[in-house]
Amino acid sequence: MKRTKLGIIGCGMISSTYFAASKKFRNIEVIACHDIIPERAVAKGEEFGARSVSLDEMLADPEIEIVLNLTPPKEHSKVDLAVIGAGKHVYSEKPFGVDIDDALKVITLAEKKGVRVGCAPDTFLGGGLQTVRKILDDNWIGRPLSGTAIVQGRGPEKWGHAPFFYDYGAGPMLDLGPYYVTALVNLLGPAKSVTAMTGRGEAFRTYGAEVSEEYQAQYKPYDRYPVNVSTHQAGVIEFGNGVLITMIASFDVHHHGHAPIEIYGTDGSLQVPDPNTFGGPVRLFRKGFTRWEDVPLAYGCTGNGRSIGAADMARALENGRPHRADGKLAFHVLEVMLAFDRSQKEGRRIDIQSTCERPAPLPLGLEEGDIGD
Ligand SMILES: NC(=O)c1ccc[n+]([C@@H]2O[C@H](COP(=O)([O-])OP(=O)(O)OC[C@H]3O[C@@H](n4cnc5c(N)ncnc54)[C@H](O)[C@@H]3O)[C@@H](O)[C@H]2O)c1
């Protein structure tokens, strides 16, 4: 089996997950890493057995076929363009960009250069969401009609480091929305329009204010910083197949009792697991029954598998088929997410201009660490 060689740009918090999870997939290997703060690349390289290199060295290395871009959101398109410009395939963390124009430049240059673009999240390839996809495709709830997608919390105050999350390019929709909207597009197909209202609960937030005393001791708490994005976004996504999903993404909520995603069909209802995870639970309510049933997961990759999208991209390249966590899917998801604020600003329903293919489901019966042909 071919082992495609990968490089990582951006050796911050999430990079450890990629370094570790990529080792689960037999067809990929991270051999080099880079960060604008070189000590970070050196440390991760030593921990996970990769060479720390300069950007130029990474882009010139003929062995590296795919570069994982794990930089902060505002850097994504700039780094993607550099990688593509060097003739390499790129797989970026989410969101795909912070505005449509930059994201479009990435898609356009990749087409010109004949290279592939992939993008997180790849959680929709996990055992939980693949099981939901099979239940829907096999018509267990009949024709889907409507549903909800609700991601709410108090934002990053709970986990300490915060300012980046309240700045342009983040907020609850661009930070957490990609998991939800990508899951929905995988389940239901591309979206057609968005009608929404958005707002900002507080003009300033206080860093570390809601973490435990023990955690506060590790961070410098109580710096106030401005909120530059809407922190509550509520609306309806109309999908091309007519399904209406009510979506809320909020950093203004202390506690709530909604399931992450529910889908209601002509013959039943489905509770979808948290799309920021790879596992379950998956719950089904069938017409005529009196309660939810837990559905056993039919697929593997239920632990933290961030890298499965890159492993799939590597195999897709080898076998000349489309990869699943595709840049065009991520571009469409970005347009849907940005339409919430646009709908508020323009006071109208926003028609979504882009579209994408619904990714192929994974085959049943894959061994752990295998991604199929
Ligand atoms: N932290 C998480 O739990 C998490 C989870 C899922 C996804 N993500 C996504 O992953 C991305 C990175 O998040 P993070 O939490 O690891 O951030 P981070 O700030 O911890 O790490 C980013 C790293 O990128 C480096 N960097 C910045 N610009 C660069 C450039 N131009 N070239 C090379 N290196 C550069 C920084 O020095 C830093 O080490 C974001 O898009 C985020 O949305 C994060």
mmCIF file of C-alpha atoms in Angstrom, residues 129 132-133 136-137 141-149 180-192 237-246 261-265 270 272 329 332 356-359:
data_model
loop_
_atom_site.group_PDB
_atom_site.id
_atom_site.type_symbol
_atom_site.label_atom_id
_atom_site.label_comp_id
_atom_site.label_asym_id
_atom_site.label_seq_id
_atom_site.Cartn_x
_atom_site.Cartn_y
_atom_site.Cartn_z
ATOM 1 C CA LEU A 129 -22.588 10.428 11.060
ATOM 2 C CA VAL A 132 -27.062 8.436 10.184
ATOM 3 C CA ARG A 133 -26.356 8.813 6.470
ATOM 4 C CA LEU A 136 -31.504 8.307 5.791
ATOM 5 C CA ASP A 137 -30.390 6.803 2.464
ATOM 6 C CA ILE A 141 -37.594 7.892 8.376
ATOM 7 C CA GLY A 142 -39.172 8.211 4.942
ATOM 8 C CA ARG A 143 -38.755 11.521 3.127
ATOM 9 C CA PRO A 144 -36.948 14.090 5.297
ATOM 10 C CA LEU A 145 -39.034 17.234 5.740
ATOM 11 C CA SER A 146 -37.490 19.428 8.413
ATOM 12 C CA GLY A 147 -35.161 19.486 11.399
ATOM 13 C CA THR A 148 -33.027 21.469 13.805
ATOM 14 C CA ALA A 149 -29.293 22.118 14.202
ATOM 15 C CA TYR A 180 -23.140 21.266 11.653
ATOM 16 C CA VAL A 181 -23.558 22.604 8.115
ATOM 17 C CA THR A 182 -21.118 20.043 6.649
ATOM 18 C CA ALA A 183 -22.996 17.231 8.430
ATOM 19 C CA LEU A 184 -26.284 18.552 7.043
ATOM 20 C CA VAL A 185 -24.995 18.846 3.460
ATOM 21 C CA ASN A 186 -23.609 15.300 3.693
ATOM 22 C CA LEU A 187 -27.017 14.078 4.912
ATOM 23 C CA LEU A 188 -29.371 16.186 2.820
ATOM 24 C CA GLY A 189 -27.407 17.557 -0.150
ATOM 25 C CA PRO A 190 -26.598 21.178 -0.994
ATOM 26 C CA ALA A 191 -28.486 24.175 0.408
ATOM 27 C CA LYS A 192 -30.581 26.583 -1.632
ATOM 28 C CA ILE A 237 -31.589 26.817 5.844
ATOM 29 C CA GLU A 238 -33.655 25.673 2.878
ATOM 30 C CA PHE A 239 -32.042 22.656 1.220
ATOM 31 C CA GLY A 240 -32.321 21.856 -2.488
ATOM 32 C CA ASN A 241 -34.528 18.843 -1.688
ATOM 33 C CA GLY A 242 -37.001 21.120 0.140
ATOM 34 C CA VAL A 243 -35.948 20.205 3.719
ATOM 35 C CA LEU A 244 -36.112 23.186 6.111
ATOM 36 C CA ILE A 245 -33.542 23.135 8.930
ATOM 37 C CA THR A 246 -33.849 25.638 11.780
ATOM 38 C CA ILE A 261 -29.206 17.896 15.211
ATOM 39 C CA GLU A 262 -32.656 16.331 14.718
ATOM 40 C CA ILE A 263 -34.195 15.383 11.375
ATOM 41 C CA TYR A 264 -37.930 14.791 10.955
ATOM 42 C CA GLY A 265 -39.278 12.693 8.086
ATOM 43 C CA LEU A 270 -33.644 10.932 13.882
ATOM 44 C CA VAL A 272 -27.944 12.915 15.115
ATOM 45 C CA LEU A 329 -18.117 21.204 -0.216
ATOM 46 C CA HIS A 332 -20.515 25.810 -0.195
ATOM 47 C CA CYS A 356 -21.451 20.812 -4.475
ATOM 48 C CA GLU A 357 -21.680 17.067 -4.850
ATOM 49 C CA ARG A 358 -22.935 15.112 -1.864
ATOM 50 C CA PRO A 359 -19.866 13.081 -0.772
#
